[in-house]
Coordinates of C-alpha atoms and ligand atoms in Angstrom, one line a residue:
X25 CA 12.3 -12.9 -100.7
X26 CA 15.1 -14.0 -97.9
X27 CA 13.4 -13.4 -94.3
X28 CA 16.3 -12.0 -92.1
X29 CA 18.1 -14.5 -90.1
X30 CA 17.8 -14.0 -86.4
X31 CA 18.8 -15.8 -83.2
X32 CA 15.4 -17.0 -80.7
X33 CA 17.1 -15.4 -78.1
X34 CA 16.4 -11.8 -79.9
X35 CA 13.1 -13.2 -81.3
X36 CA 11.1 -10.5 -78.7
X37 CA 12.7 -7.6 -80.9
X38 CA 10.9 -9.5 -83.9
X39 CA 7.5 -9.7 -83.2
X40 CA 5.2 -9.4 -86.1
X41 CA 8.0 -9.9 -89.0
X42 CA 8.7 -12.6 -91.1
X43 CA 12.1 -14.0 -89.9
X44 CA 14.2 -17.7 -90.3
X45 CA 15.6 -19.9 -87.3
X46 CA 18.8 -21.9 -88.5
X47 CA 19.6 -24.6 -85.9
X48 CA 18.2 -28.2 -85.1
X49 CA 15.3 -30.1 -84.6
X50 CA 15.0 -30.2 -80.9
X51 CA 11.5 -32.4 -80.9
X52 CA 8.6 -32.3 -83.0
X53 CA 5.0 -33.6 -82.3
X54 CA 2.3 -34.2 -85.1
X55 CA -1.2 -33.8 -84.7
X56 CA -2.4 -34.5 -88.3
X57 CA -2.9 -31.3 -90.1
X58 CA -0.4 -29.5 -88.1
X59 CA 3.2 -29.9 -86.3
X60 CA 5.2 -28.3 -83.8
X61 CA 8.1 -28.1 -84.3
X62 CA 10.4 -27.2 -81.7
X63 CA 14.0 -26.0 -83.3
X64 CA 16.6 -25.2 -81.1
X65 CA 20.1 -22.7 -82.5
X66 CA 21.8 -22.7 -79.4
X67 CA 20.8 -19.4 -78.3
X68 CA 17.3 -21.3 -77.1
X69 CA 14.2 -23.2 -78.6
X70 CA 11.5 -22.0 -80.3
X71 CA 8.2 -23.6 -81.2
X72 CA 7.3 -23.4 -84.3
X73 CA 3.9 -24.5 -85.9
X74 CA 3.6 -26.2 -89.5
X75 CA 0.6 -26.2 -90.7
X76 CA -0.4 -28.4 -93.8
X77 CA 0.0 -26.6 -97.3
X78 CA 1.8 -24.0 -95.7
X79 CA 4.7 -25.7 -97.3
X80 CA 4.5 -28.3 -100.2
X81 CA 3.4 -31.7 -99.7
X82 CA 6.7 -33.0 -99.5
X83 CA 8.5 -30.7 -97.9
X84 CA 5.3 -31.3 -95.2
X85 CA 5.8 -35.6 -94.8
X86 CA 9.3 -35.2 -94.5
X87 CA 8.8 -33.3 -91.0
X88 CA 7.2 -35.5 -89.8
X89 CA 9.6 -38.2 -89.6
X90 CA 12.3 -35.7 -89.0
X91 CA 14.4 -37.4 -86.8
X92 CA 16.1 -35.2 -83.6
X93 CA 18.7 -33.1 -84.5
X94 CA 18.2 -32.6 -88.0
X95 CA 19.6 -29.6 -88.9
X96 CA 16.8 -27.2 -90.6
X97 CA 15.9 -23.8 -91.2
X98 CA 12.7 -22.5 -91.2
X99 CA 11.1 -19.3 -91.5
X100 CA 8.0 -18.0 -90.4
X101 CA 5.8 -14.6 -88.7
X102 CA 7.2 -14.3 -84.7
X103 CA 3.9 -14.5 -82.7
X104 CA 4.1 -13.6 -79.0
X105 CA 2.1 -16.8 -76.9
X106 CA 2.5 -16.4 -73.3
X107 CA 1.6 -20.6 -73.7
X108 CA 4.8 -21.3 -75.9
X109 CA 7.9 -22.1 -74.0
X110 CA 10.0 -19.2 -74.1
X111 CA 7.1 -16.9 -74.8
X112 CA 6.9 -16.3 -78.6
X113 CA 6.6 -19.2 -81.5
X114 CA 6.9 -18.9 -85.1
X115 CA 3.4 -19.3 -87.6
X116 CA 5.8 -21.4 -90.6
X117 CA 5.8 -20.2 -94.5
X118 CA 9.2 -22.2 -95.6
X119 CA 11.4 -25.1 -93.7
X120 CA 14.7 -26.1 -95.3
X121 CA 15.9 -29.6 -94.2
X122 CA 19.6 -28.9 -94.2
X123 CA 20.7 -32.4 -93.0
X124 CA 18.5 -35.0 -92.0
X125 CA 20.3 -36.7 -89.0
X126 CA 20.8 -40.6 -88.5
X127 CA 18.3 -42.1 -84.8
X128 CA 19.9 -39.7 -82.7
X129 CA 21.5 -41.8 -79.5
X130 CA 20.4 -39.1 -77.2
X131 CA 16.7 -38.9 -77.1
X132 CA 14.8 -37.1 -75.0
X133 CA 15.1 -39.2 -72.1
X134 CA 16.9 -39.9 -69.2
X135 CA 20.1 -42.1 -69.6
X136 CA 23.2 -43.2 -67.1
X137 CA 25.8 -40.2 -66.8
X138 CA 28.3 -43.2 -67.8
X139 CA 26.4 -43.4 -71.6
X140 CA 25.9 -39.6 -71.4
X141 CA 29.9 -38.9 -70.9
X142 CA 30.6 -41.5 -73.8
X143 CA 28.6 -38.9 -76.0
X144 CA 29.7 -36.2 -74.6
X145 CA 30.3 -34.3 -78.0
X146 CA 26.4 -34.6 -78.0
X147 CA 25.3 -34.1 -74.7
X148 CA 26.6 -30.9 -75.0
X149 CA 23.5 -30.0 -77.4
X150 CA 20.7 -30.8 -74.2
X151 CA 19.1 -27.8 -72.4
X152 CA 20.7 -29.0 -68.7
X153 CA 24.3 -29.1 -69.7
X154 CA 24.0 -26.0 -72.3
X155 CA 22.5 -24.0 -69.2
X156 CA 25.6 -25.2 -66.9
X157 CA 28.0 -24.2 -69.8
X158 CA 26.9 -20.8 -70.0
X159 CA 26.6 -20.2 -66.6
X160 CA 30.2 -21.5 -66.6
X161 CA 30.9 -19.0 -69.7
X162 CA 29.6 -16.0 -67.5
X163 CA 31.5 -17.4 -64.5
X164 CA 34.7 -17.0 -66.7
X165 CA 33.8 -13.4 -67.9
X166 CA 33.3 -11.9 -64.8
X167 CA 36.1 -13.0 -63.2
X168 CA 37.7 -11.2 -66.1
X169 CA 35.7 -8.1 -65.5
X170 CA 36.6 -8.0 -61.4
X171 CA 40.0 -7.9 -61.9
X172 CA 40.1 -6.1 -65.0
X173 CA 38.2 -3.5 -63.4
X174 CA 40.5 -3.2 -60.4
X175 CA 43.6 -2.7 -61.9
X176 CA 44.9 -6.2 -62.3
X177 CA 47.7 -7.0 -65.2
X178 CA 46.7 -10.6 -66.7
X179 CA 49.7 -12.1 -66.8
X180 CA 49.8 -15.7 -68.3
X181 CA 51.5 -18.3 -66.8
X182 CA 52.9 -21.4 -68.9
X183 CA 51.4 -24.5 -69.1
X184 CA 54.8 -26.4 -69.3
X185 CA 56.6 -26.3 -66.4
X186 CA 60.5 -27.5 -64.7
X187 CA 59.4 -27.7 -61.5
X188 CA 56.0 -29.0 -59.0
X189 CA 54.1 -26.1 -56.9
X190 CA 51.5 -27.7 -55.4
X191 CA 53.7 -31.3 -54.4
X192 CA 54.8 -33.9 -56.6
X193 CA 52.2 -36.4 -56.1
X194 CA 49.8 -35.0 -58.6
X195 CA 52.3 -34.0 -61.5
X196 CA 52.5 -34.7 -65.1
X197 CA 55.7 -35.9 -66.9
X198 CA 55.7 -35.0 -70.3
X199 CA 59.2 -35.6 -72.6
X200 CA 60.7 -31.8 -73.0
X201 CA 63.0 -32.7 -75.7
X202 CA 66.4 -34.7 -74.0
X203 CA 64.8 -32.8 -70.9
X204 CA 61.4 -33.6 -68.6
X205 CA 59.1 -31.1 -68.3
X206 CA 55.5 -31.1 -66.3
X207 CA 52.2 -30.1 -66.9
X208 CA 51.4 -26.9 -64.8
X209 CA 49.5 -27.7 -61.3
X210 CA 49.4 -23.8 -60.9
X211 CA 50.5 -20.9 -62.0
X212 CA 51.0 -19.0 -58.9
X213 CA 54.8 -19.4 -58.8
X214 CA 55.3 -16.8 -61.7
X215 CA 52.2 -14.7 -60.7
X216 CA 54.6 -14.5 -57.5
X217 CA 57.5 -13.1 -60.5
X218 CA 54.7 -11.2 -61.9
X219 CA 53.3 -9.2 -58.8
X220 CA 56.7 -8.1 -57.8
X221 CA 56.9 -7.1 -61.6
X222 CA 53.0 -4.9 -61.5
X223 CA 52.0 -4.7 -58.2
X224 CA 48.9 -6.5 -59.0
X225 CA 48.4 -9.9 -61.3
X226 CA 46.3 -12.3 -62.3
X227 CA 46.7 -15.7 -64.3
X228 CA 43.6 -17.6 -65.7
X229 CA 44.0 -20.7 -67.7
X230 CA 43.8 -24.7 -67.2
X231 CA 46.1 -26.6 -64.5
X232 CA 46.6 -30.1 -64.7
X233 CA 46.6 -32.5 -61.5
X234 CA 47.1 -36.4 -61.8
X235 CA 44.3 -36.6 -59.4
X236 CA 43.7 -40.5 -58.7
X237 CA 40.9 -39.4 -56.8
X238 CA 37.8 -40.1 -58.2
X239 CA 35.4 -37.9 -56.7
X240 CA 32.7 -35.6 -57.7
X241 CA 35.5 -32.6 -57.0
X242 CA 38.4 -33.7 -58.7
X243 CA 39.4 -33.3 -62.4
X244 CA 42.7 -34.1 -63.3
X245 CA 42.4 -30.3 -65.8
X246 CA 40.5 -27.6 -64.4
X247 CA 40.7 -23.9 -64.8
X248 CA 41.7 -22.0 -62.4
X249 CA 42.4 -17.9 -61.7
X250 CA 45.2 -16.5 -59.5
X251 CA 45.4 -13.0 -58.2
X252 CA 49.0 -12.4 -56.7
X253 CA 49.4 -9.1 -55.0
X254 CA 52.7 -7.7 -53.6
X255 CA 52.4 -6.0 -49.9
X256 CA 49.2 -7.7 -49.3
X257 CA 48.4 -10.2 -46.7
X258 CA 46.4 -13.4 -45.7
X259 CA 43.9 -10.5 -44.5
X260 CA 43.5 -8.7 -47.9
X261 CA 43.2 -11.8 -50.1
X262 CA 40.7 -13.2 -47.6
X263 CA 38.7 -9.6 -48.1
X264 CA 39.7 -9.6 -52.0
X265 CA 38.2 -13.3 -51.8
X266 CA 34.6 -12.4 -50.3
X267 CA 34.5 -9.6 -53.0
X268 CA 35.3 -11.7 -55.4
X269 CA 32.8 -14.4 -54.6
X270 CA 29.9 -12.2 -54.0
X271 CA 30.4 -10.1 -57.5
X272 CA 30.7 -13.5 -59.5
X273 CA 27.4 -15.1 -57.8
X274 CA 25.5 -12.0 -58.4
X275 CA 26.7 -11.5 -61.7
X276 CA 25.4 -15.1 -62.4
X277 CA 22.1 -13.9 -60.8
X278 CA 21.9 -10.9 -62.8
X279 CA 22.4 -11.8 -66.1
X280 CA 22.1 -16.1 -66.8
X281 CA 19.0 -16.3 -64.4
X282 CA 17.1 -18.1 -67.3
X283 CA 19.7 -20.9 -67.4
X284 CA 19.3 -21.1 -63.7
X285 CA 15.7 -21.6 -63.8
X286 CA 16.4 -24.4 -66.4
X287 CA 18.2 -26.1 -63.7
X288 CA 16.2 -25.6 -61.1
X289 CA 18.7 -23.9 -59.0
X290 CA 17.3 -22.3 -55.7
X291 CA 18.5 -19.1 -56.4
X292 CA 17.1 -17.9 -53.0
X293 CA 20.2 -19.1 -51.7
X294 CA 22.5 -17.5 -54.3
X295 CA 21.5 -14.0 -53.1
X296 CA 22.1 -14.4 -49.6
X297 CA 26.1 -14.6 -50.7
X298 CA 26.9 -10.9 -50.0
X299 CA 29.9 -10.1 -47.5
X300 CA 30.2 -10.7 -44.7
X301 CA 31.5 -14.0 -44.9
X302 CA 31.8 -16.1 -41.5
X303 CA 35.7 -16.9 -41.1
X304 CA 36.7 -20.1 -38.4
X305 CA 40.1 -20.6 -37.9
X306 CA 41.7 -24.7 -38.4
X307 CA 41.7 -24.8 -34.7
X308 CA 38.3 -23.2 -34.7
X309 CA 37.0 -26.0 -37.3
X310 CA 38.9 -28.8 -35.5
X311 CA 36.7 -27.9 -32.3
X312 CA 33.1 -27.6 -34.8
X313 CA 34.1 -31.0 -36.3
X314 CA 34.8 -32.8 -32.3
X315 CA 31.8 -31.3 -31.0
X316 CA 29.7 -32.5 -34.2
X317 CA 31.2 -35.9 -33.1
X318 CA 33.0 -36.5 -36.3
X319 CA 36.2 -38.7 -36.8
X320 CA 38.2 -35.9 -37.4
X321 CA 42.2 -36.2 -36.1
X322 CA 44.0 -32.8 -35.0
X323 CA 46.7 -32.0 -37.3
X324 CA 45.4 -33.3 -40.4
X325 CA 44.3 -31.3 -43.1
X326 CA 40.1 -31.4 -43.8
X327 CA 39.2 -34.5 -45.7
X328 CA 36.5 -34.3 -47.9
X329 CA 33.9 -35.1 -44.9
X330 CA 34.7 -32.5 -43.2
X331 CA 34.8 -30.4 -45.8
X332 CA 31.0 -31.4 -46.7
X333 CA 29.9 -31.1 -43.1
X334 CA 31.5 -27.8 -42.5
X335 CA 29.9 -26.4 -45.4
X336 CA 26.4 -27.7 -45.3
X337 CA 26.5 -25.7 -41.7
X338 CA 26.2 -22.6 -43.2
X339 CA 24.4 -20.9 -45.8
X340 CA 27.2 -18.8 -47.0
X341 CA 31.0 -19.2 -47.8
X342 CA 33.2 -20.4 -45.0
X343 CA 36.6 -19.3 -44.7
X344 CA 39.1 -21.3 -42.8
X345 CA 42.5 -20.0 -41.9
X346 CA 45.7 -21.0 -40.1
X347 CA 46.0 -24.4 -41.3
X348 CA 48.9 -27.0 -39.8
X349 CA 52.1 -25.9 -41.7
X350 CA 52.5 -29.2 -42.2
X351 CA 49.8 -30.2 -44.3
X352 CA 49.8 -27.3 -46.8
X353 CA 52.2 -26.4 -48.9
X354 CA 56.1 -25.2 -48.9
X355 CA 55.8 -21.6 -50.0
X356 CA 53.1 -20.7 -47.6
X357 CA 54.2 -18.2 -44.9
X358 CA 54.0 -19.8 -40.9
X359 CA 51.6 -17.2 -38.7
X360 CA 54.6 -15.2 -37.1
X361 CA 52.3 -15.8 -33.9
X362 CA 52.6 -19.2 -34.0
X363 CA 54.7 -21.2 -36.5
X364 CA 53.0 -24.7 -36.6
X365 CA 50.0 -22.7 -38.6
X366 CA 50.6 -21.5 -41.8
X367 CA 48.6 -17.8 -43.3
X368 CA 46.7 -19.7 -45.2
X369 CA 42.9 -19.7 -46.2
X370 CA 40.6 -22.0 -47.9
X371 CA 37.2 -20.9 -49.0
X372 CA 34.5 -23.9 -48.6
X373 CA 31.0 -22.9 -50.7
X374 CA 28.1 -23.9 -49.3
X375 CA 25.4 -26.1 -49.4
X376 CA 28.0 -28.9 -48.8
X377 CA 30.1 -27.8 -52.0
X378 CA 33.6 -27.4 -49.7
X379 CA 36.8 -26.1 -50.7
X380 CA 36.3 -23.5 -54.1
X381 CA 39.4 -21.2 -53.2
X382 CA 42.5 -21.6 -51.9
X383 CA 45.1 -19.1 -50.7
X384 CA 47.8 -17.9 -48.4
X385 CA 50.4 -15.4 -47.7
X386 CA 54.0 -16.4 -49.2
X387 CA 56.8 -16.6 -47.3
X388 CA 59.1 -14.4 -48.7
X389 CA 62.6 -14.9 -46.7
X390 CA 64.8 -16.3 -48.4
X391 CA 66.8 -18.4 -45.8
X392 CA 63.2 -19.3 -44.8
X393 CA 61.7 -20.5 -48.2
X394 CA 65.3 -22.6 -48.6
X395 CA 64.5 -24.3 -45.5
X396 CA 60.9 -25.4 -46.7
X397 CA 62.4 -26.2 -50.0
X398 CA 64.7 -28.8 -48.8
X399 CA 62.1 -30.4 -45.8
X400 CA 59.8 -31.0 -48.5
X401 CA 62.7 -32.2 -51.2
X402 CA 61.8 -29.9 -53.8
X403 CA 64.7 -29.5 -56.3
X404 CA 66.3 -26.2 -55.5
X405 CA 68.0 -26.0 -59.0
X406 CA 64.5 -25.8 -60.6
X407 CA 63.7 -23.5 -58.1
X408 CA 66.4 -21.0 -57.9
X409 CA 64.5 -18.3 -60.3
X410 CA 61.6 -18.4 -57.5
X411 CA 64.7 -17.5 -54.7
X412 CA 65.0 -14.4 -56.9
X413 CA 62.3 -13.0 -55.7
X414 CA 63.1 -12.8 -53.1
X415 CA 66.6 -11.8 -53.3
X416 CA 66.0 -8.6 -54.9
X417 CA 63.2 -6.8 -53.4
X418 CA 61.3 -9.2 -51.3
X419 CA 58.4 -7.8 -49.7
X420 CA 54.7 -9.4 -48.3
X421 CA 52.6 -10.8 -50.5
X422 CA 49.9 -13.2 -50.7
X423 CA 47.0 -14.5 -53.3
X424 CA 44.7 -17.2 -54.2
X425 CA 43.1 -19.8 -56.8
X426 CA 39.7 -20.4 -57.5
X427 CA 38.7 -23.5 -59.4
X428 CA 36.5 -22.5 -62.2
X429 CA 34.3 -25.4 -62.7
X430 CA 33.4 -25.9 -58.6
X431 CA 32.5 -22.5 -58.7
X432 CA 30.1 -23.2 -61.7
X433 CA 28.9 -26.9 -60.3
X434 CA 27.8 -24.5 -57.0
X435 CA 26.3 -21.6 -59.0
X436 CA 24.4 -24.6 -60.9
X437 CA 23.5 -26.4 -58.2
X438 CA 25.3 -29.1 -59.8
X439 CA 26.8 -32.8 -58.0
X440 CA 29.5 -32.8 -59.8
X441 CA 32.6 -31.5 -61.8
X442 CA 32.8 -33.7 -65.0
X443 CA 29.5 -32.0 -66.1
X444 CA 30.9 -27.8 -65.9
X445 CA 33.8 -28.6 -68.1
X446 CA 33.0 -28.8 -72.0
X447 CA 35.4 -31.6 -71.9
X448 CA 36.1 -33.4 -68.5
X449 CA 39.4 -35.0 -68.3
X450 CA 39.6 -37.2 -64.9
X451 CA 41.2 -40.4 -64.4
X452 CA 39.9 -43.2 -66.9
X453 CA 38.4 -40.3 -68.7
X454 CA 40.3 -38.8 -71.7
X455 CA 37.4 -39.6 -74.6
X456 CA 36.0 -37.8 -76.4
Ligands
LIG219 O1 44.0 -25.1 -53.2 P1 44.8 -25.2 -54.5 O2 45.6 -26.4 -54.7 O3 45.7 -23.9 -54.5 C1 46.7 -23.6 -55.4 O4 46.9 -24.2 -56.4 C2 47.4 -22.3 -55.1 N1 48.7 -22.3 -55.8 C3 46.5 -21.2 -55.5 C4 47.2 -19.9 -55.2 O5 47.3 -19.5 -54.0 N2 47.5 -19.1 -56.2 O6 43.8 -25.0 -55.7 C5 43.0 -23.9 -55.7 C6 41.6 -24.2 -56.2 C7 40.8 -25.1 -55.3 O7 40.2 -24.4 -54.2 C8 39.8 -25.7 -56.2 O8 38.7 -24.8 -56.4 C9 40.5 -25.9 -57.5 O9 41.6 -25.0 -57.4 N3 41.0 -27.2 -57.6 C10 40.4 -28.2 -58.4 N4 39.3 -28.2 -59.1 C11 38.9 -29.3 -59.8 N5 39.7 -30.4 -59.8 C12 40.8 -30.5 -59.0 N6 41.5 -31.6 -59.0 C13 41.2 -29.3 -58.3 N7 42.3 -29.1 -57.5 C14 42.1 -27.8 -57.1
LIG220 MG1 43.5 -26.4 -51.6

């Protein structure tokens, strides 16, 4: 008779019965008469004990030189054992070698991150980076479910694009036909289209940035969400942003707390990330940074030191606001108040994480915007469908973007980007 097939992650509802695990020799140890065998179906690991002539004598010496990774299938009575990892373990009555593998190359030890990114198509199979992936997978849902639940249109923005948003430094040519096209740095331009359009939108999909910096923050493709919202400004989206924070942190608490554990995250800190959230403005942050004695220069926008100090000062986000017009970028709208600061925010995580959102109010004047177009020698043709906007009903508005994966490396407790991507793409990096 066929025992059911079940996943170890439902294994508690299966206690008592005869059932079969389909997955992958995760690690096996012998002791003579009897194995364990731990098998892993990417849901989690169970152990599972092989007794000899509980299967035939073949089946039984094969087993035992089962290398890593083999897939199998093996069926057996779920026994709850507080002592098993995970809790319960399978008594075994029938293992099915499906595919023996060849040495695996990632054995249960540590190697360089350099080897481990090489086999990244495998990596993905050990418990560290499948915990950070699903934590990354719930990241990604709930920021679905927040704005989904408030009302927000998901409006997609395309990846090809005729014109930069976020300057030209960082773009990506790619051959449009007789024409040039680039690689979306952000799709807040047409959530901009889009708000005026619904009221309230969202975009959520990857952006591309020919970062040459190689640090433990920069991809070159990331994923990033953008709520636009028409009549809001920099003070709702920096409300909106604290919201938004604390529902995805908790959400990560509530329901991927096992993966957590797996990483050893001090989820202490996590909780405390409930609103308020202290706020600083540039001028505010320019003084902290002085008084700290740090090298930091008035005017210039936060380098990645100041970023990392500012953030480890705090135990929960830190919102900066009122940048130097200068250093951000062209559609930003200058504080009426003072026009050498733009309404701008940038959201630094803490723990020394730094910058997770950005955002700002747009300008949305039109003689205003042309102005800023031309001082920072944007092309205006590509840009005249933007001036639309505000040509026929301009109004306030304002939003933000949240990188996906530094959202995830903080929830995880992780250094650094490459490993909360499936697939990092950075510079030098574009295999496998
Ligand atoms: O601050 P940024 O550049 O803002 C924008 O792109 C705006 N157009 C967003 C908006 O207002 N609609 O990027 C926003 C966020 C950053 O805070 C960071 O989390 C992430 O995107 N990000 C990156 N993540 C990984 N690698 C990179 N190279 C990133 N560049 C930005
Ligand atoms: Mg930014």
């Amino acid at each position: 008779m066929d025992a059911k097939h079940v996943y170890v992650e439902d294994l508690k509802n299966h206690v008592g019965e005869t059932v079969t695990i389909k997955g992958w020799l995760y690690n096996n140890r012998s002791k003579g008469k009897i194995q364990f065998l731990q098998v892993r179906d990417g849901t989690g690991i169970v152990q599972s004990v092989l007794g000899k002539g509980a299967v035939d004598d073949a089946t039984f010496a094969a087993c035992d030189h089962l290398p890593q990774e083999s897939s199998l299938m093996v069926t057996g009575a779920v026994r709850q054992d507080a002592r098993a990892p995970g809790g319960y373990e399978l008594s075994l009555t029938a293992v099915t070698i499906v595919a023996q593998a060849q040495p695996y190359p990632i054995a249960l030890q540590e190697h360089g991150v350099a080897f481990l990114m090489e086999n990244r198509h495998l990596w993905l199979r050990s418990r560290k980076q499948h915990a950070i992936l699903r934590v990354r997978a719930e990241v990604m849902r709930a920021i679905r479910d927040f704005f989904d639940s408030r009302g927000f249109v998901a409006l997609d923005s395309p990846i090809l694009t005729p014109a930069a948003c976020e300057g030209t430094t960082t773009l990506f040519n790619v051959d449009y036909f007789e024409d040039k096209a680039f690689l979306s740095q952000s799709g807040q331009l047409y959530v901009e289209a889009g708000a005026m359009a619904f009221g309230k939108v969202y975009c959520f999909g990857p952006t591309f940035r020919a970062e040459k910096s190689k640090t433990r923050r920069h991809l070159t493709e990331f994923w990033m969400v953008e709520p636009e919202i028409a009549y809001a400004t920099l003070d709702d989206v920096m409300n909106l942003a604290e919201e938004f924070i604390t529902f995805i942190v908790q959400r990560c608490l509530e329901r991927r707390r096992e993966d957590l554990k797996v990483l050893e995250r001090n989820t202490a800190l996590l909780e405390k990330i409930r609103p308020p959230f202290p706020r600083m403005s540039y001028d505010e942050a320019a003084k902290w940074l002085h008084d700290k004695g740090l090298p930091f220069e008035d005017g210039n926008d936060l380098g990645s030191p100041d970023e990392t100090a500012l953030s480890q000062a705090h135990d929960k986000p830190l919102m900066i606001h009122r940048y130097p017009t200068k250093v951000k970028a062209f559609y930003m709208k200058p504080d009426p108040q003072r026009a050498d600061r733009a309404l701008c925010v940038d959201v630094l995580a803490p723990e020394g994480v730094g910058e997770i959102i950005g955002g700002s109010q747009r300008e949305e004047d039109l003689a205003a915007l042309e102005r800023r177009l031309e001082e920072h020698k944007l092309p205006r043709a590509a840009f005249e469908w933007y001036l639309d906007l505000r040509r026929y009903g301009a109004v306030p508005h304002a939003g933000f973007g949240l990188g996906v994966e530094r959202t995830t490396g903080w929830i995880c407790g992780t250094e650094h980007v490459r490993e909360c991507i499936p697939f990092p793409r950075m510079m030098y990096k574009i295999y496998p």
